[in-house]
Short mmCIF file of C-alpha atoms and ligand atoms in Angstrom, two decimals:
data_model
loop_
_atom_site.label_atom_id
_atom_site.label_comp_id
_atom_site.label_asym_id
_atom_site.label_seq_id
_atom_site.Cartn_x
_atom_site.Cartn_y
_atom_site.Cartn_z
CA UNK A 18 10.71 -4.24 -110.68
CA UNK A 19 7.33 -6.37 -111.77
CA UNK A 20 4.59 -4.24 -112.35
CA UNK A 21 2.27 -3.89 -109.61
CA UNK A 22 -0.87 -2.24 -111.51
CA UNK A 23 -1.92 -5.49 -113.14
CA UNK A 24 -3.76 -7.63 -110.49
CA UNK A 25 -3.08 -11.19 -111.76
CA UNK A 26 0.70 -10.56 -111.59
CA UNK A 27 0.11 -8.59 -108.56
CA UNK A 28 -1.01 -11.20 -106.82
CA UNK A 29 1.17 -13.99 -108.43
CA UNK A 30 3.91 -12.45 -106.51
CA UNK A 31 2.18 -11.43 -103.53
CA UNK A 32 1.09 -14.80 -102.23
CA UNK A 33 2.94 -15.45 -98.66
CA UNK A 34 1.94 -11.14 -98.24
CA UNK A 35 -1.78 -11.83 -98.64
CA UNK A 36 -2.20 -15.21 -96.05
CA UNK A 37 -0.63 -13.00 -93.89
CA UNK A 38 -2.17 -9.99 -94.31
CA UNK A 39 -5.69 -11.54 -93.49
CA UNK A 40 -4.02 -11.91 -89.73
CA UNK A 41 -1.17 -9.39 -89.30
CA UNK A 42 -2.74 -6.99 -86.68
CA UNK A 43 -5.41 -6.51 -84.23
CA UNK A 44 -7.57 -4.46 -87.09
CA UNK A 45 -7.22 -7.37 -89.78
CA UNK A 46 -8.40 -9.79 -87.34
CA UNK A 47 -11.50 -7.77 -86.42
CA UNK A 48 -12.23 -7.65 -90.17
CA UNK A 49 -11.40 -11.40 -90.63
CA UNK A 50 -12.97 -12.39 -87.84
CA UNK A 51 -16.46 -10.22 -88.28
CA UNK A 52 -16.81 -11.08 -91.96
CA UNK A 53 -16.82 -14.79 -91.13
CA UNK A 54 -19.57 -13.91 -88.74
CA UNK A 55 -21.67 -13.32 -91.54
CA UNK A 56 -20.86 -16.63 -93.63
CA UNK A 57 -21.67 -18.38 -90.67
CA UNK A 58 -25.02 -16.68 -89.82
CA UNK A 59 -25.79 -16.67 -93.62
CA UNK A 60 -24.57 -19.67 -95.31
CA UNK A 61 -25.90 -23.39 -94.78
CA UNK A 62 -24.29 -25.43 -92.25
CA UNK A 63 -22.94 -28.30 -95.16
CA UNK A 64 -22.99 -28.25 -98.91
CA UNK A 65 -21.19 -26.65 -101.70
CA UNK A 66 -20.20 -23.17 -101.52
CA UNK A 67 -17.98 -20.85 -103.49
CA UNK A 68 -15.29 -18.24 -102.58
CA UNK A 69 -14.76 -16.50 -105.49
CA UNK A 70 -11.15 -14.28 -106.04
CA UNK A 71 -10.73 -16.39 -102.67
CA UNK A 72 -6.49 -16.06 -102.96
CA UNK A 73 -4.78 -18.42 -100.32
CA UNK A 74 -8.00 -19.75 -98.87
CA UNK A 75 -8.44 -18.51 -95.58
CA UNK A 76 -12.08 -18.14 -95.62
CA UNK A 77 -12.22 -21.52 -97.93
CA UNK A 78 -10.54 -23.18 -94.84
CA UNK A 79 -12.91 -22.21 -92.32
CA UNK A 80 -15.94 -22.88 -94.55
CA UNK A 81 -14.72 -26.45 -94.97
CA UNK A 82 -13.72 -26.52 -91.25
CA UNK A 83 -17.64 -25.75 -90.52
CA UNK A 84 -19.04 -28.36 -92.83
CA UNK A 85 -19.03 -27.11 -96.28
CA UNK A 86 -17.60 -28.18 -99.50
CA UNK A 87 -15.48 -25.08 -100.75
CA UNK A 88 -14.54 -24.05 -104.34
CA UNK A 89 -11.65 -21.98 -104.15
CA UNK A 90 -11.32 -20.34 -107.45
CA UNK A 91 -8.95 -17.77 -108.26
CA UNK A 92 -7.12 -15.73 -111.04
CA UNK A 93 -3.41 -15.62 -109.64
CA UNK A 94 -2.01 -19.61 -110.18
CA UNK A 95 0.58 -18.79 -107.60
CA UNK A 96 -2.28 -17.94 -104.73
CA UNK A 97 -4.29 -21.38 -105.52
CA UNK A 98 -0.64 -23.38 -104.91
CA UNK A 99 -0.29 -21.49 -101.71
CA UNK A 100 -3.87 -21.93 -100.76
CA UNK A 101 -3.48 -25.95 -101.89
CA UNK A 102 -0.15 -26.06 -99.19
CA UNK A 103 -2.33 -24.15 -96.92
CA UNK A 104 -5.42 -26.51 -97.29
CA UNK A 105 -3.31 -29.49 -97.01
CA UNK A 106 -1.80 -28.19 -93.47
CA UNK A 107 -4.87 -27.39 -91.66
CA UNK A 108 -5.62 -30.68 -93.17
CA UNK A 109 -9.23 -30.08 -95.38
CA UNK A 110 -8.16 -31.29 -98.46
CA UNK A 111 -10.82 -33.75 -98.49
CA UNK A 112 -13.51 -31.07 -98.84
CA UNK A 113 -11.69 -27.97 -100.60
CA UNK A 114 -11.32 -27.74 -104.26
CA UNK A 115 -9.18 -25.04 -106.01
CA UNK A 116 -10.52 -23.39 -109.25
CA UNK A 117 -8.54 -21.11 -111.59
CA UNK A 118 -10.46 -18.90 -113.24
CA UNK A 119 -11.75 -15.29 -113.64
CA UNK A 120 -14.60 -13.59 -111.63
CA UNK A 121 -16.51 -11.77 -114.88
CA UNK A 122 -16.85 -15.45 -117.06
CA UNK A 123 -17.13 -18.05 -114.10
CA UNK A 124 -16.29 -22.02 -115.16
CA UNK A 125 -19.02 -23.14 -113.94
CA UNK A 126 -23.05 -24.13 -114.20
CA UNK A 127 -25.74 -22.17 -113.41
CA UNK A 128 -27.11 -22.94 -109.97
CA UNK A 129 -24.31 -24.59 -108.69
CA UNK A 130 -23.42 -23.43 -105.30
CA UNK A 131 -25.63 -22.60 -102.23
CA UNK A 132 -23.80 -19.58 -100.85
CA UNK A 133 -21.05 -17.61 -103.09
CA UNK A 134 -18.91 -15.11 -101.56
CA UNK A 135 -15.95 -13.06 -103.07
CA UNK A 136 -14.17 -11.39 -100.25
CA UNK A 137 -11.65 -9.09 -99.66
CA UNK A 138 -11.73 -6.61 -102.10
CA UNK A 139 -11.34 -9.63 -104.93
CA UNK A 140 -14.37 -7.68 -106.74
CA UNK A 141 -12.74 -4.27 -106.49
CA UNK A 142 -9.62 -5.71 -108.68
CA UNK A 143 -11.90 -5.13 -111.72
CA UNK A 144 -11.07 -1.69 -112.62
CA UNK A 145 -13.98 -1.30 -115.27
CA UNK A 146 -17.52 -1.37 -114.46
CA UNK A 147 -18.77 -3.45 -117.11
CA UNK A 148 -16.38 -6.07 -115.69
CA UNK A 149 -17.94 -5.66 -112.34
CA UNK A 150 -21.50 -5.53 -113.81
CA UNK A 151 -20.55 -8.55 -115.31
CA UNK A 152 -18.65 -10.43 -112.06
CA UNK A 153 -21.91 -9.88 -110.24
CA UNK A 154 -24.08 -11.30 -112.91
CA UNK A 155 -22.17 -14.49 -112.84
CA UNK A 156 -21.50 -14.56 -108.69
CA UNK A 157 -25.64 -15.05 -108.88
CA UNK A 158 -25.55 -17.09 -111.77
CA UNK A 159 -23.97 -20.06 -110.27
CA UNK A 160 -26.05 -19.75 -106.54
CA UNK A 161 -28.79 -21.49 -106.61
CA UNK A 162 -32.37 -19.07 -106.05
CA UNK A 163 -32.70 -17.60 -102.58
CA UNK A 164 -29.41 -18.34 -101.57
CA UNK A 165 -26.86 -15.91 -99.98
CA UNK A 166 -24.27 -13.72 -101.59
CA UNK A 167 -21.55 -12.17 -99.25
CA UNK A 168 -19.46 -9.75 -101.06
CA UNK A 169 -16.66 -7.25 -99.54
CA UNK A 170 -14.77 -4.54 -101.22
CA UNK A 171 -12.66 -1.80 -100.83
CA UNK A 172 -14.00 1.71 -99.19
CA UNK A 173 -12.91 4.79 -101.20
CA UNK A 174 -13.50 7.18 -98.09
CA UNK A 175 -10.49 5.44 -96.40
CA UNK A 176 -8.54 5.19 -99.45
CA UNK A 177 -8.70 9.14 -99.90
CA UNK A 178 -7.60 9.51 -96.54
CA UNK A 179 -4.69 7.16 -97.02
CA UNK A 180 -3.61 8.89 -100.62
CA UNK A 181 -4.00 12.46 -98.39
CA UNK A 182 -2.25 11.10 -95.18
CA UNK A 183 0.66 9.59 -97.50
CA UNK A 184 0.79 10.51 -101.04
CA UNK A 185 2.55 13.37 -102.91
CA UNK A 186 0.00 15.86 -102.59
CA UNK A 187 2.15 17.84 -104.61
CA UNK A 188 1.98 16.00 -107.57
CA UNK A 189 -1.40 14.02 -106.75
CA UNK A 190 -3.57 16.84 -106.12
CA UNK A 191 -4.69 17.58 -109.77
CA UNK A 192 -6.58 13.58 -109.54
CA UNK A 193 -7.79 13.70 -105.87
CA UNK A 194 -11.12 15.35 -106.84
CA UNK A 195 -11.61 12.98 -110.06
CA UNK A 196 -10.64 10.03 -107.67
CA UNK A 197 -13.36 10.92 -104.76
CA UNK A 198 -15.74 10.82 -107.93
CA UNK A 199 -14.89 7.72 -109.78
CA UNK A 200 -13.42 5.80 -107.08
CA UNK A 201 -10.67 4.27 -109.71
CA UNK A 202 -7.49 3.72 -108.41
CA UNK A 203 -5.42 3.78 -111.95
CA UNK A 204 -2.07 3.50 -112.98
CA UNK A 205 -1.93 7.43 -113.41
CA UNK A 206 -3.11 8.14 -109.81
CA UNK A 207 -0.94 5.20 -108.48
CA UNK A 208 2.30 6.60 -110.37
CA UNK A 209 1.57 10.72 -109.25
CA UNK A 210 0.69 9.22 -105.95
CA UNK A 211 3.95 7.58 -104.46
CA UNK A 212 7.73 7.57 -106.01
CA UNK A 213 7.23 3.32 -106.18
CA UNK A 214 3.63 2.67 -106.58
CA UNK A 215 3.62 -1.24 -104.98
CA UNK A 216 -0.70 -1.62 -105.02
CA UNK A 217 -2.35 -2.90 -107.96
CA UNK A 218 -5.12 -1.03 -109.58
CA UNK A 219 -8.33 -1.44 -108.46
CA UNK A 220 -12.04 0.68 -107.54
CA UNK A 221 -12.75 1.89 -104.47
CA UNK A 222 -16.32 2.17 -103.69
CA UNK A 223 -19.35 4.22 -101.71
CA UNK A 224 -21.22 2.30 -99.98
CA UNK A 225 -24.38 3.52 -101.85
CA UNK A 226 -22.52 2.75 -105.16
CA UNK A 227 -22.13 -0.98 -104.00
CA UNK A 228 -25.95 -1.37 -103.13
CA UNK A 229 -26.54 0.09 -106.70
CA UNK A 230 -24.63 -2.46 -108.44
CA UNK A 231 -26.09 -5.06 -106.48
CA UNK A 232 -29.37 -3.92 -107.28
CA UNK A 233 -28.75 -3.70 -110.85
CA UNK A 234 -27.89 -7.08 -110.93
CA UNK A 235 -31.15 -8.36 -109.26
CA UNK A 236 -29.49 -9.17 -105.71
CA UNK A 237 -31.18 -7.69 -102.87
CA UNK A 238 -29.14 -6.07 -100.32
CA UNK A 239 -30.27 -7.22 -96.68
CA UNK A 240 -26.86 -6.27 -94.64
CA UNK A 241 -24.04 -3.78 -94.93
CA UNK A 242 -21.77 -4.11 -92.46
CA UNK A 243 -18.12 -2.19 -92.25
CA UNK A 244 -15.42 -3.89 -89.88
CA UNK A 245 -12.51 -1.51 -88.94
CA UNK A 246 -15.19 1.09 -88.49
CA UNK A 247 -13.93 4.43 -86.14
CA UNK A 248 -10.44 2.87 -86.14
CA UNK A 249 -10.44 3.04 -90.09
CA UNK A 250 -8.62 6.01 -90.09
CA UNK A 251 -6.67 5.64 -87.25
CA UNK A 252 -2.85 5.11 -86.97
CA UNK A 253 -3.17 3.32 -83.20
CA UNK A 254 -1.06 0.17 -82.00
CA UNK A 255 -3.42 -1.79 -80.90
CA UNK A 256 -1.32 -4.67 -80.21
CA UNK A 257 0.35 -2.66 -77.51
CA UNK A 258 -2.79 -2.46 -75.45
CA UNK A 259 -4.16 -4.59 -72.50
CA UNK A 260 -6.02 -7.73 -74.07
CA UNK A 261 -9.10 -6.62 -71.93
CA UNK A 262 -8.86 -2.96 -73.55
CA UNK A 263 -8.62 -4.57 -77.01
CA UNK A 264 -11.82 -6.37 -76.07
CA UNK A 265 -13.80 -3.66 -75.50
CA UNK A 266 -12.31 -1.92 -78.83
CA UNK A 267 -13.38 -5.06 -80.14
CA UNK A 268 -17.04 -5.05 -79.06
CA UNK A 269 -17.36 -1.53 -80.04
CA UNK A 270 -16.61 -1.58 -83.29
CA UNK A 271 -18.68 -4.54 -83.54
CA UNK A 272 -21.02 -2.55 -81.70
CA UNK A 273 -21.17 0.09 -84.73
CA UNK A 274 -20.57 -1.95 -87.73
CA UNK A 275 -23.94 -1.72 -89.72
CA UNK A 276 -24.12 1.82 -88.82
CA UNK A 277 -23.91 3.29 -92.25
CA UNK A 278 -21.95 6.06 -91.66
CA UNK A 279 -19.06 3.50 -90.14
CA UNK A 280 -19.70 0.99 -93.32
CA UNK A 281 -18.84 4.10 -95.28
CA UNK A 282 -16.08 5.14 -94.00
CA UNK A 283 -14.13 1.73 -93.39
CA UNK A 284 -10.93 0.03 -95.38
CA UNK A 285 -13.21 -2.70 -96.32
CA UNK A 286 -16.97 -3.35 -96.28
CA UNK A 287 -19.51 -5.76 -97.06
CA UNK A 288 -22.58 -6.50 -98.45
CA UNK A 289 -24.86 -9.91 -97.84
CA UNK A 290 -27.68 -10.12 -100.51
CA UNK A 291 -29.89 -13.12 -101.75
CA UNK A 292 -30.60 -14.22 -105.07
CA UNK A 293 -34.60 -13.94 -105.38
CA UNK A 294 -36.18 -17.27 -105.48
CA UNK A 295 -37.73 -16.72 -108.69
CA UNK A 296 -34.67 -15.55 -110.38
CA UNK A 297 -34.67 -17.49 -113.50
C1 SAM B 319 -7.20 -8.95 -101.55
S1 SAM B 319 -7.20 -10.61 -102.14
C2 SAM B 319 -8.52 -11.31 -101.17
C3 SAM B 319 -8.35 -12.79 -100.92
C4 SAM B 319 -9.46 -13.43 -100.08
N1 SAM B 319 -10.76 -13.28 -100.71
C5 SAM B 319 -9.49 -12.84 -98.70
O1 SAM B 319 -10.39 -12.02 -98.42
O2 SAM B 319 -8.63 -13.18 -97.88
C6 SAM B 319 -7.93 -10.45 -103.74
C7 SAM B 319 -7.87 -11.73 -104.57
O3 SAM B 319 -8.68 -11.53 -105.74
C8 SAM B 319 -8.04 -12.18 -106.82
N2 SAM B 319 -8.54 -11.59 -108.06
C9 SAM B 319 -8.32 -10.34 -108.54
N3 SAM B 319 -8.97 -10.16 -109.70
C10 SAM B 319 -9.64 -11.32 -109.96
C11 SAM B 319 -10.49 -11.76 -111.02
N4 SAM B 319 -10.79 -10.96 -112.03
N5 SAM B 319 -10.97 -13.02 -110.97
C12 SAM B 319 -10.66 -13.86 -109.93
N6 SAM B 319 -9.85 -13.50 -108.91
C13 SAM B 319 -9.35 -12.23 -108.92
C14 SAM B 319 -6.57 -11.94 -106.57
O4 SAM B 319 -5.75 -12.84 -107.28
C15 SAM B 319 -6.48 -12.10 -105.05
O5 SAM B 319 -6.17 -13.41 -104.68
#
């Protein structure tokens, strides 16, 4: 069995999983479809743009489908050849360009890009916060002043909720109080938590925590916004339900999604800052 913990090979194996996990069920699809809501209300309508830890490109696709010139850059070699067969099929190649590289030491100038996002939980995948200190430093390094930053990442309320609903408390229980504190998913949790741990290591955050870290690294925070909201903790089928009852799920939890409470307590949740004009 590969090991799981280390995100790189993680994700090296994990490339068909992750395009589809982006649109596997009515819930991924809210999230998908409500964080490109913000690029498009935030970003410029042309120019170059980066999606950093971007993994098979599906927000890189629909950037370049509205007019802008991706970078797709990524750590995991076998995502960026997936996200190059991708790109080629829906037929953008023209305007996308795939980057390997690592989110903490990015290859590129300063003030490069005019809107940089890292989606997904891609910034969560660095376990130490030095390393995510660091990522953040270079995600507004590269933008140029006052442009927009649109960063999502993994909620630890919902992850304690999934390691309670379906780890081994038995054997987890001793970490579930250090875990609610430091919000790091490590190999140790992962291997008391289930018999084959098959998630990579990674930090789960507050959503206060995330607003901190952006603050620390000069970005200022002007939307939180948290997707799968009530339904984060829910084990529903929505598929089975009347397309006009999913719609009003839909609007609902689009209804609540800046509430702070919901951003909170959802799987994944986001953050849209600027980088202040005067920022060099
Ligand atoms: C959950 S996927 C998200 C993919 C995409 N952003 C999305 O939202 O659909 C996380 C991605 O982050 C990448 N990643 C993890 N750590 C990274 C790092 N240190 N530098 C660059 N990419 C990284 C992984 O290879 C993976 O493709």
């Amino acid at each position: 069995m590969f090991d799981s913990m280390n995100p790189r090979r993680f994700y090296n194996e994990e490339a068909d999983w992750e395009w589809g996990r982006r649109r596997g069920s009515f819930l991924s699809e809210v999230a998908f479809e409500g964080t490109f809501e913000y690029l498009d209300e935030f970003f410029p309508e042309d120019g170059s743009v980066l999606d950093a830890g971007g993994g098979p490109g599906r927000y890189s696709i629909r950037l370049a489908e509205r007019g802008n010139c991706p970078v797709l850059l990524d750590v995991s070699r076998t995502q960026l050849r997936t996200g190059r067969e991708k790109i080629a099929e829906h037929d953008v190649a023209d305007r996308v360009r795939t980057v390997q590289g690592d989110l903490r030491g990015l290859p590129f100038d300063d003030d490069t890009f005019d809107g940089v996002c890292c989606l997904g939980g891609a910034l969560s995948h660095v376990l130490d916060a030095d390393g995510r200190a660091a990522a953040l430093d270079e995600l507004r390094r590269v933008a140029t002043p006052g442009s927009p930053i649109v960063v999502s990442v993994f909620g630890r309320l919902a992850n304690l909720e999934i390691i309670l609903r379906e780890g081994n408390l038995e054997t987890t229980y001793p970490l579930l109080l250090p875990e609610a504190r430091s919000g790091d998913y490590t190999r140790e949790l992962a291997m008391q938590t289930y018999d084959e741990p098959d998630w990579t290591e990674c930090h789960y955050y507050r959503l206060a925590e995330l607003e901190a870290e952006f603050e620390r690294a000069n970005l200022r925070v002007e939307r939180t916004a948290g997707f799968n909201g009530l339904c984060t903790m829910l084990d529903v089928d929505f598929e089975t339900h009347e397309k006009e009852a999913r719609g009003t799920v839909r609007e609902l939890l689009r209804e609540l999604r800046e509430d702070r409470t919901v951003v909170d307590v959802s799987r994944e949740m986001l953050a849209v800052a600027r980088v202040p004009a005067n920022s060099r």
